[in-house]
PDB file of C-alpha atoms in Angstrom:
ATOM      1  CA  MET A   3     -65.961  87.439  48.375  1.00  0.00           C
ATOM      2  CA  ASN A   4     -66.164  91.218  47.994  1.00  0.00           C
ATOM      3  CA  ALA A   5     -66.952  91.206  44.251  1.00  0.00           C
ATOM      4  CA  GLN A   6     -70.691  91.798  43.839  1.00  0.00           C
ATOM      5  CA  THR A   7     -72.890  92.081  40.785  1.00  0.00           C
ATOM      6  CA  ALA A   8     -75.031  95.196  40.457  1.00  0.00           C
ATOM      7  CA  PRO A   9     -78.239  93.330  41.457  1.00  0.00           C
ATOM      8  CA  GLN A  10     -76.498  91.782  44.472  1.00  0.00           C
ATOM      9  CA  LEU A  11     -75.162  95.139  45.595  1.00  0.00           C
ATOM     10  CA  ALA A  12     -78.590  96.708  45.111  1.00  0.00           C
ATOM     11  CA  GLU A  13     -80.157  94.035  47.333  1.00  0.00           C
ATOM     12  CA  TRP A  14     -77.521  94.572  50.048  1.00  0.00           C
ATOM     13  CA  HIS A  15     -78.167  98.304  49.802  1.00  0.00           C
ATOM     14  CA  ARG A  16     -81.927  97.788  50.132  1.00  0.00           C
ATOM     15  CA  ARG A  17     -81.525  95.632  53.237  1.00  0.00           C
ATOM     16  CA  HIS A  18     -79.007  98.115  54.661  1.00  0.00           C
ATOM     17  CA  GLY A  19     -81.639 100.836  54.310  1.00  0.00           C
ATOM     18  CA  GLU A  20     -84.193  98.650  56.083  1.00  0.00           C
ATOM     19  CA  VAL A  21     -81.896  98.341  59.090  1.00  0.00           C
ATOM     20  CA  PHE A  22     -81.576 102.107  59.466  1.00  0.00           C
ATOM     21  CA  SER A  23     -85.294 102.623  58.871  1.00  0.00           C
ATOM     22  CA  SER A  24     -86.060 100.161  61.663  1.00  0.00           C
ATOM     23  CA  ALA A  25     -83.519 101.818  63.966  1.00  0.00           C
ATOM     24  CA  ALA A  26     -84.870 105.373  63.736  1.00  0.00           C
ATOM     25  CA  ARG A  27     -87.830 107.424  62.525  1.00  0.00           C
ATOM     26  CA  ASP A  28     -85.224 109.689  60.938  1.00  0.00           C
ATOM     27  CA  PRO A  29     -82.808 107.162  59.391  1.00  0.00           C
ATOM     28  CA  ALA A  30     -80.953 109.810  57.378  1.00  0.00           C
ATOM     29  CA  GLY A  31     -80.378 111.814  60.555  1.00  0.00           C
ATOM     30  CA  LEU A  32     -78.954 108.748  62.309  1.00  0.00           C
ATOM     31  CA  GLN A  33     -76.706 108.000  59.339  1.00  0.00           C
ATOM     32  CA  ASN A  34     -75.402 111.574  59.316  1.00  0.00           C
ATOM     33  CA  LEU A  35     -74.582 111.417  63.024  1.00  0.00           C
ATOM     34  CA  LEU A  36     -72.812 108.072  62.677  1.00  0.00           C
ATOM     35  CA  ARG A  37     -70.803 109.470  59.757  1.00  0.00           C
ATOM     36  CA  LEU A  38     -69.823 112.476  61.845  1.00  0.00           C
ATOM     37  CA  HIS A  39     -68.690 110.376  64.802  1.00  0.00           C
ATOM     38  CA  ASP A  40     -67.524 107.188  63.004  1.00  0.00           C
ATOM     39  CA  GLY A  41     -70.244 105.189  64.744  1.00  0.00           C
ATOM     40  CA  ILE A  42     -71.530 101.759  63.755  1.00  0.00           C
ATOM     41  CA  ILE A  43     -74.460  99.387  64.302  1.00  0.00           C
ATOM     42  CA  GLY A  44     -73.367  96.005  65.635  1.00  0.00           C
ATOM     43  CA  GLY A  45     -74.775  93.184  67.748  1.00  0.00           C
ATOM     44  CA  SER A  46     -77.502  90.802  66.643  1.00  0.00           C
ATOM     45  CA  THR A  47     -78.851  93.281  64.068  1.00  0.00           C
ATOM     46  CA  ALA A  48     -75.555  93.112  62.183  1.00  0.00           C
ATOM     47  CA  VAL A  49     -75.411  89.314  62.526  1.00  0.00           C
ATOM     48  CA  LEU A  50     -78.891  88.982  61.007  1.00  0.00           C
ATOM     49  CA  PHE A  51     -77.891  91.349  58.201  1.00  0.00           C
ATOM     50  CA  PHE A  52     -75.118  88.948  57.157  1.00  0.00           C
ATOM     51  CA  TYR A  53     -76.998  85.749  58.000  1.00  0.00           C
ATOM     52  CA  PRO A  54     -80.715  86.408  57.379  1.00  0.00           C
ATOM     53  CA  GLN A  55     -81.486  82.677  57.633  1.00  0.00           C
ATOM     54  CA  ALA A  56     -81.096  82.879  61.420  1.00  0.00           C
ATOM     55  CA  SER A  57     -84.220  82.071  63.438  1.00  0.00           C
ATOM     56  CA  PHE A  58     -84.511  85.082  65.712  1.00  0.00           C
ATOM     57  CA  THR A  59     -85.539  88.724  65.780  1.00  0.00           C
ATOM     58  CA  PRO A  60     -83.000  91.192  67.218  1.00  0.00           C
ATOM     59  CA  PRO A  61     -84.315  92.368  70.613  1.00  0.00           C
ATOM     60  CA  ASN A  62     -82.641  95.768  70.329  1.00  0.00           C
ATOM     61  CA  ILE A  63     -80.389  98.023  68.290  1.00  0.00           C
ATOM     62  CA  ASP A  64     -76.754  98.153  69.417  1.00  0.00           C
ATOM     63  CA  ILE A  65     -74.819 101.274  68.460  1.00  0.00           C
ATOM     64  CA  PHE A  66     -71.093 101.633  69.080  1.00  0.00           C
ATOM     65  CA  VAL A  67     -69.541 105.080  69.080  1.00  0.00           C
ATOM     66  CA  PRO A  68     -66.316 106.736  70.299  1.00  0.00           C
ATOM     67  CA  SER A  69     -66.666 108.771  73.491  1.00  0.00           C
ATOM     68  CA  GLU A  70     -66.833 112.109  71.659  1.00  0.00           C
ATOM     69  CA  GLY A  71     -70.000 111.000  69.861  1.00  0.00           C
ATOM     70  CA  GLU A  72     -71.878 109.522  72.816  1.00  0.00           C
ATOM     71  CA  LYS A  73     -73.867 112.614  73.806  1.00  0.00           C
ATOM     72  CA  SER A  74     -74.942 113.387  70.236  1.00  0.00           C
ATOM     73  CA  ILE A  75     -76.227 109.847  69.682  1.00  0.00           C
ATOM     74  CA  VAL A  76     -78.069 109.728  73.013  1.00  0.00           C
ATOM     75  CA  ASP A  77     -79.601 113.174  72.361  1.00  0.00           C
ATOM     76  CA  PHE A  78     -80.711 112.016  68.904  1.00  0.00           C
ATOM     77  CA  PHE A  79     -82.716 109.144  70.365  1.00  0.00           C
ATOM     78  CA  LYS A  80     -84.158 111.388  73.061  1.00  0.00           C
ATOM     79  CA  GLN A  81     -85.514 113.520  70.219  1.00  0.00           C
ATOM     80  CA  GLU A  82     -87.035 110.317  68.852  1.00  0.00           C
ATOM     81  CA  GLU A  83     -88.959 110.051  72.140  1.00  0.00           C
ATOM     82  CA  TYR A  84     -86.675 107.519  73.805  1.00  0.00           C
ATOM     83  CA  GLY A  85     -85.943 107.857  77.490  1.00  0.00           C
ATOM     84  CA  VAL A  86     -82.731 106.814  79.221  1.00  0.00           C
ATOM     85  CA  ASP A  87     -83.558 103.570  80.978  1.00  0.00           C
ATOM     86  CA  GLU A  88     -80.108 102.932  82.421  1.00  0.00           C
ATOM     87  CA  ALA A  89     -76.534 104.203  82.077  1.00  0.00           C
ATOM     88  CA  THR A  90     -73.743 101.939  83.322  1.00  0.00           C
ATOM     89  CA  LEU A  91     -70.030 102.616  83.571  1.00  0.00           C
ATOM     90  CA  LEU A  92     -67.971  99.481  82.972  1.00  0.00           C
ATOM     91  CA  PRO A  93     -64.560  98.551  84.405  1.00  0.00           C
ATOM     92  CA  ILE A  94     -61.985  99.439  81.776  1.00  0.00           C
ATOM     93  CA  ALA A  95     -60.624  96.276  80.158  1.00  0.00           C
ATOM     94  CA  HIS A  96     -58.458  96.365  77.065  1.00  0.00           C
ATOM     95  CA  ALA A  97     -55.057  95.325  75.745  1.00  0.00           C
ATOM     96  CA  ALA A  98     -52.214  97.551  74.627  1.00  0.00           C
ATOM     97  CA  LEU A  99     -51.318  95.332  71.655  1.00  0.00           C
ATOM     98  CA  PRO A 100     -53.546  93.446  69.171  1.00  0.00           C
ATOM     99  CA  ASP A 101     -51.900  90.074  69.829  1.00  0.00           C
ATOM    100  CA  GLU A 102     -52.609  90.482  73.552  1.00  0.00           C
ATOM    101  CA  LYS A 103     -56.364  90.889  73.055  1.00  0.00           C
ATOM    102  CA  SER A 104     -56.920  87.135  73.106  1.00  0.00           C
ATOM    103  CA  LEU A 105     -55.800  87.177  76.751  1.00  0.00           C
ATOM    104  CA  VAL A 106     -58.556  89.619  77.761  1.00  0.00           C
ATOM    105  CA  VAL A 107     -61.610  87.630  78.857  1.00  0.00           C
ATOM    106  CA  THR A 108     -63.659  90.349  80.594  1.00  0.00           C
ATOM    107  CA  TYR A 109     -67.180  90.651  79.191  1.00  0.00           C
ATOM    108  CA  GLY A 110     -67.621  94.161  77.807  1.00  0.00           C
ATOM    109  CA  ALA A 111     -63.934  94.722  77.115  1.00  0.00           C
ATOM    110  CA  GLY A 112     -63.299  97.768  74.956  1.00  0.00           C
ATOM    111  CA  ILE A 113     -66.425  99.498  76.313  1.00  0.00           C
ATOM    112  CA  GLN A 114     -66.405 102.249  78.909  1.00  0.00           C
ATOM    113  CA  LYS A 115     -70.144 102.942  79.186  1.00  0.00           C
ATOM    114  CA  VAL A 116     -73.491 101.482  78.155  1.00  0.00           C
ATOM    115  CA  THR A 117     -76.566 103.716  77.847  1.00  0.00           C
ATOM    116  CA  ARG A 118     -79.864 101.902  77.408  1.00  0.00           C
ATOM    117  CA  LEU A 119     -82.727 103.897  75.905  1.00  0.00           C
ATOM    118  CA  ARG A 120     -86.315 102.743  75.701  1.00  0.00           C
ATOM    119  CA  ARG A 121     -89.437 103.810  73.821  1.00  0.00           C
ATOM    120  CA  GLY A 122     -92.210 101.372  74.658  1.00  0.00           C
ATOM    121  CA  SER A 123     -90.920  97.974  73.585  1.00  0.00           C
ATOM    122  CA  ASP A 124     -88.128  99.484  71.429  1.00  0.00           C
ATOM    123  CA  VAL A 125     -84.661  99.411  72.983  1.00  0.00           C
ATOM    124  CA  VAL A 126     -81.444 101.044  71.804  1.00  0.00           C
ATOM    125  CA  ASN A 127     -78.114 100.365  73.496  1.00  0.00           C
ATOM    126  CA  VAL A 128     -75.404 102.979  72.985  1.00  0.00           C
ATOM    127  CA  PHE A 129     -71.970 101.530  73.708  1.00  0.00           C
ATOM    128  CA  THR A 130     -69.283 104.125  74.326  1.00  0.00           C
ATOM    129  CA  SER A 131     -66.079 102.612  73.015  1.00  0.00           C
ATOM    130  CA  ILE A 132     -62.514 102.891  74.210  1.00  0.00           C
ATOM    131  CA  GLY A 133     -60.993 104.368  71.065  1.00  0.00           C
ATOM    132  CA  ARG A 134     -62.568 103.419  67.748  1.00  0.00           C
ATOM    133  CA  ALA A 135     -66.181 102.311  67.549  1.00  0.00           C
ATOM    134  CA  THR A 136     -65.035  98.892  66.306  1.00  0.00           C
ATOM    135  CA  GLU A 137     -62.737  98.309  69.285  1.00  0.00           C
ATOM    136  CA  PRO A 138     -65.287  96.401  71.436  1.00  0.00           C
ATOM    137  CA  LEU A 139     -66.028  94.083  68.519  1.00  0.00           C
ATOM    138  CA  SER A 140     -62.421  92.904  68.561  1.00  0.00           C
ATOM    139  CA  TYR A 141     -63.032  91.441  72.045  1.00  0.00           C
ATOM    140  CA  MET A 142     -66.275  89.592  71.298  1.00  0.00           C
ATOM    141  CA  TRP A 143     -66.759  86.066  72.645  1.00  0.00           C
ATOM    142  CA  THR A 144     -67.727  84.752  69.204  1.00  0.00           C
ATOM    143  CA  THR A 145     -66.705  85.690  65.678  1.00  0.00           C
ATOM    144  CA  LEU A 146     -70.406  85.861  64.763  1.00  0.00           C
ATOM    145  CA  LEU A 147     -70.553  89.219  66.543  1.00  0.00           C
ATOM    146  CA  MET A 148     -67.538  90.633  64.717  1.00  0.00           C
ATOM    147  CA  CYS A 149     -69.549  92.394  62.045  1.00  0.00           C
ATOM    148  CA  PHE A 150     -71.159  95.812  61.735  1.00  0.00           C
ATOM    149  CA  LEU A 151     -72.957  98.332  59.572  1.00  0.00           C
ATOM    150  CA  THR A 152     -71.682 101.825  58.900  1.00  0.00           C
ATOM    151  CA  PRO A 153     -73.887 104.596  57.470  1.00  0.00           C
ATOM    152  CA  ASP A 154     -72.610 103.752  53.981  1.00  0.00           C
ATOM    153  CA  GLY A 155     -71.554 100.118  54.083  1.00  0.00           C
ATOM    154  CA  ALA A 156     -70.973  97.047  56.193  1.00  0.00           C
ATOM    155  CA  CYS A 157     -68.207  94.664  57.210  1.00  0.00           C
ATOM    156  CA  CYS A 158     -68.095  91.020  58.314  1.00  0.00           C
ATOM    157  CA  ALA A 159     -64.767  89.784  59.698  1.00  0.00           C
ATOM    158  CA  TYR A 160     -65.376  86.040  59.250  1.00  0.00           C
ATOM    159  CA  PRO A 161     -67.666  85.835  56.200  1.00  0.00           C
ATOM    160  CA  THR A 162     -66.932  82.232  55.182  1.00  0.00           C
ATOM    161  CA  LEU A 163     -68.169  80.984  58.554  1.00  0.00           C
ATOM    162  CA  THR A 164     -70.861  83.605  59.228  1.00  0.00           C
ATOM    163  CA  SER A 165     -72.517  83.101  55.832  1.00  0.00           C
ATOM    164  CA  ILE A 166     -73.281  79.471  56.777  1.00  0.00           C
ATOM    165  CA  GLY A 167     -74.282  80.207  60.364  1.00  0.00           C
ATOM    166  CA  ARG A 168     -71.027  79.145  61.995  1.00  0.00           C
ATOM    167  CA  GLY A 169     -68.855  80.993  64.480  1.00  0.00           C
ATOM    168  CA  LEU A 170     -65.737  80.433  66.528  1.00  0.00           C
ATOM    169  CA  TYR A 171     -66.031  80.878  70.280  1.00  0.00           C
ATOM    170  CA  HIS A 172     -63.479  82.004  72.846  1.00  0.00           C
ATOM    171  CA  SER A 173     -63.681  79.529  75.722  1.00  0.00           C
ATOM    172  CA  GLY A 174     -61.989  81.869  78.219  1.00  0.00           C
ATOM    173  CA  ARG A 175     -64.605  84.559  77.615  1.00  0.00           C
ATOM    174  CA  ILE A 176     -67.555  82.181  77.885  1.00  0.00           C
ATOM    175  CA  LEU A 177     -66.208  80.738  81.153  1.00  0.00           C
ATOM    176  CA  SER A 178     -65.247  84.095  82.656  1.00  0.00           C
ATOM    177  CA  HIS A 179     -67.142  85.055  85.834  1.00  0.00           C
ATOM    178  CA  THR A 180     -68.021  88.326  84.055  1.00  0.00           C
ATOM    179  CA  PHE A 181     -69.926  86.544  81.259  1.00  0.00           C
ATOM    180  CA  PRO A 182     -73.736  86.806  81.632  1.00  0.00           C
ATOM    181  CA  SER A 183     -73.979  83.002  81.471  1.00  0.00           C
ATOM    182  CA  GLY A 184     -70.897  81.095  82.591  1.00  0.00           C
ATOM    183  CA  ASP A 185     -72.405  77.841  81.323  1.00  0.00           C
ATOM    184  CA  ALA A 186     -70.816  76.965  77.980  1.00  0.00           C
ATOM    185  CA  LEU A 187     -73.479  74.322  77.288  1.00  0.00           C
ATOM    186  CA  ALA A 188     -76.267  76.864  77.791  1.00  0.00           C
ATOM    187  CA  VAL A 189     -74.510  79.267  75.412  1.00  0.00           C
ATOM    188  CA  ASN A 190     -74.225  76.558  72.776  1.00  0.00           C
ATOM    189  CA  LYS A 191     -77.904  75.620  73.079  1.00  0.00           C
ATOM    190  CA  TYR A 192     -78.882  79.290  72.917  1.00  0.00           C
ATOM    191  CA  CYS A 193     -76.967  79.670  69.651  1.00  0.00           C
ATOM    192  CA  GLU A 194     -78.437  76.454  68.251  1.00  0.00           C
ATOM    193  CA  ARG A 195     -81.960  77.785  68.870  1.00  0.00           C
ATOM    194  CA  ARG A 196     -81.031  80.859  66.857  1.00  0.00           C
ATOM    195  CA  GLY A 197     -79.696  78.734  63.998  1.00  0.00           C
ATOM    196  CA  PHE A 198     -75.949  78.893  64.675  1.00  0.00           C
ATOM    197  CA  GLU A 199     -73.159  76.383  65.263  1.00  0.00           C
ATOM    198  CA  LEU A 200     -70.102  77.098  67.401  1.00  0.00           C
ATOM    199  CA  ALA A 201     -66.610  75.601  67.479  1.00  0.00           C
ATOM    200  CA  ALA A 202     -63.199  76.498  68.895  1.00  0.00           C
ATOM    201  CA  HIS A 203     -61.432  76.016  65.541  1.00  0.00           C
ATOM    202  CA  PRO A 204     -62.681  75.651  61.942  1.00  0.00           C
ATOM    203  CA  THR A 205     -61.291  72.105  61.756  1.00  0.00           C
ATOM    204  CA  ASN A 206     -63.954  71.030  64.279  1.00  0.00           C
ATOM    205  CA  TRP A 207     -66.421  70.969  61.372  1.00  0.00           C
ATOM    206  CA  PHE A 208     -64.346  68.671  59.159  1.00  0.00           C
ATOM    207  CA  THR A 209     -65.771  65.156  58.857  1.00  0.00           C
ATOM    208  CA  LEU A 210     -64.304  61.815  57.813  1.00  0.00           C
ATOM    209  CA  PRO A 211     -63.444  61.008  55.115  1.00  0.00           C
ATOM    210  CA  PRO A 212     -61.082  62.572  54.086  1.00  0.00           C
ATOM    211  CA  GLY A 213     -60.524  63.880  57.597  1.00  0.00           C
ATOM    212  CA  PRO A 214     -59.087  67.069  59.086  1.00  0.00           C
ATOM    213  CA  GLU A 215     -56.635  69.105  57.070  1.00  0.00           C
ATOM    214  CA  PRO A 216     -53.757  71.133  58.534  1.00  0.00           C
ATOM    215  CA  CYS A 217     -54.693  74.725  59.326  1.00  0.00           C
ATOM    216  CA  ASP A 218     -53.129  77.163  56.862  1.00  0.00           C
ATOM    217  CA  ARG A 219     -53.147  79.979  59.435  1.00  0.00           C
ATOM    218  CA  GLY A 220     -55.469  81.891  57.124  1.00  0.00           C
ATOM    219  CA  CYS A 221     -58.083  84.489  58.015  1.00  0.00           C
ATOM    220  CA  GLU A 222     -60.433  81.971  59.664  1.00  0.00           C
ATOM    221  CA  CYS A 223     -57.770  80.709  62.072  1.00  0.00           C
ATOM    222  CA  PRO A 224     -58.284  82.093  65.605  1.00  0.00           C
ATOM    223  CA  LEU A 225     -54.533  82.658  65.995  1.00  0.00           C
ATOM    224  CA  THR A 226     -54.216  84.901  62.922  1.00  0.00           C
ATOM    225  CA  LEU A 227     -53.686  88.640  63.375  1.00  0.00           C
ATOM    226  CA  ARG A 228     -56.696  90.371  61.819  1.00  0.00           C
ATOM    227  CA  ARG A 229     -57.945  93.888  61.156  1.00  0.00           C
ATOM    228  CA  PHE A 230     -61.418  95.134  60.272  1.00  0.00           C
ATOM    229  CA  GLY A 231     -61.362  95.866  56.563  1.00  0.00           C
ATOM    230  CA  ASP A 232     -58.537  93.447  55.715  1.00  0.00           C
ATOM    231  CA  ALA A 233     -58.612  90.979  52.827  1.00  0.00           C
ATOM    232  CA  GLY A 234     -60.341  88.355  54.989  1.00  0.00           C
ATOM    233  CA  CYS A 235     -63.360  90.579  55.593  1.00  0.00           C
ATOM    234  CA  PHE A 236     -66.456  90.873  53.454  1.00  0.00           C
ATOM    235  CA  ASN A 237     -66.610  94.624  52.888  1.00  0.00           C
ATOM    236  CA  LEU A 238     -69.665  96.324  51.438  1.00  0.00           C
ATOM    237  CA  ARG A 239     -69.268  99.899  50.184  1.00  0.00           C
ATOM    238  CA  PHE A 240     -72.186 101.934  48.932  1.00  0.00           C
ATOM    239  CA  THR A 241     -70.213 105.195  48.703  1.00  0.00           C
ATOM    240  CA  ALA A 242     -66.553 106.087  48.298  1.00  0.00           C
ATOM    241  CA  ALA A 243     -66.455 107.263  51.925  1.00  0.00           C
ATOM    242  CA  ALA A 244     -67.763 104.001  53.392  1.00  0.00           C
ATOM    243  CA  LEU A 245     -66.146 102.007  56.196  1.00  0.00           C
ATOM    244  CA  ASN A 246     -64.158 104.763  57.867  1.00  0.00           C
ATOM    245  CA  PRO A 247     -64.092 103.068  61.294  1.00  0.00           C
ATOM    246  CA  HIS A 248     -61.557 100.456  60.206  1.00  0.00           C
ATOM    247  CA  GLY A 249     -58.270  99.982  61.989  1.00  0.00           C
ATOM    248  CA  SER A 250     -59.044  97.873  65.060  1.00  0.00           C
ATOM    249  CA  GLN A 251     -56.795  94.804  65.051  1.00  0.00           C
ATOM    250  CA  TRP A 252     -56.989  91.595  67.049  1.00  0.00           C
ATOM    251  CA  VAL A 253     -55.974  88.002  67.517  1.00  0.00           C
ATOM    252  CA  PHE A 254     -59.167  86.156  68.443  1.00  0.00           C
ATOM    253  CA  GLY A 255     -57.518  83.333  70.383  1.00  0.00           C
ATOM    254  CA  GLY A 256     -59.561  81.072  72.609  1.00  0.00           C
ATOM    255  CA  ILE A 257     -57.174  78.212  71.921  1.00  0.00           C
ATOM    256  CA  THR A 258     -53.504  77.667  72.796  1.00  0.00           C
ATOM    257  CA  GLU A 259     -50.584  77.063  70.484  1.00  0.00           C
ATOM    258  CA  ASP A 260     -50.427  73.507  71.859  1.00  0.00           C
ATOM    259  CA  PHE A 261     -54.064  72.979  70.880  1.00  0.00           C
ATOM    260  CA  HIS A 262     -53.331  74.366  67.444  1.00  0.00           C
ATOM    261  CA  ALA A 263     -50.300  72.081  67.063  1.00  0.00           C
ATOM    262  CA  ALA A 264     -52.531  69.127  67.945  1.00  0.00           C
ATOM    263  CA  VAL A 265     -54.994  70.199  65.247  1.00  0.00           C
ATOM    264  CA  ASP A 266     -52.185  70.290  62.677  1.00  0.00           C
ATOM    265  CA  SER A 267     -50.938  66.851  63.652  1.00  0.00           C
ATOM    266  CA  MET A 268     -54.333  65.111  63.338  1.00  0.00           C
TER     267      MET A 268
END
């Protein structure tokens, strides 16, 4: 899915530029800072970049950056006439090993601080990551949010699903008391209004006939070990130096091995 014709790549590049132009009055300055600190743009802005058919407008810009880049990014937006609306330290929640990440259900895992900046109706959230900028994305409650833009490219971890408006969800994270809305039905309706469908496993979308097929434990399976930038990702590169923040690994989870065995036996 990474092979792109020149016109396709040019269109991606144009839309990539639009994102940075909407994020800052000085888009080149923001790109330079994110290059320097291996920062990324994530959240709903990145989702809409990969699925422009969605029926919503991102309410803010979400920037993820390692701790050493936090001050520079916040100062940049202050120079763009943003004021700090709120700065919140979060309880540290993360896993030591990638295959243990599926057990972490705390909302905001992988993030140590959130700084909200506001300029009129414009809002920028700066998420200070634990480790790499991509680390918080590996704990997201849905695969739809596991995508991002770098200054010189972009990456989508589950492109086959995201490109048709579908995402896996992690039931433990949705039902956690730390989740903003602990009502799974409300979450599903919220996503439907935005033009998305959710499921616990890709086989949930199979219809009869011919019926469900056994899971091949490929890149879309929630029990597969993944890494940003691996062969299952859709990676866009506009320069040779693009996509430096790779490396964060995860197992998405949200289902048990028993559930998975039941899927295979259907």
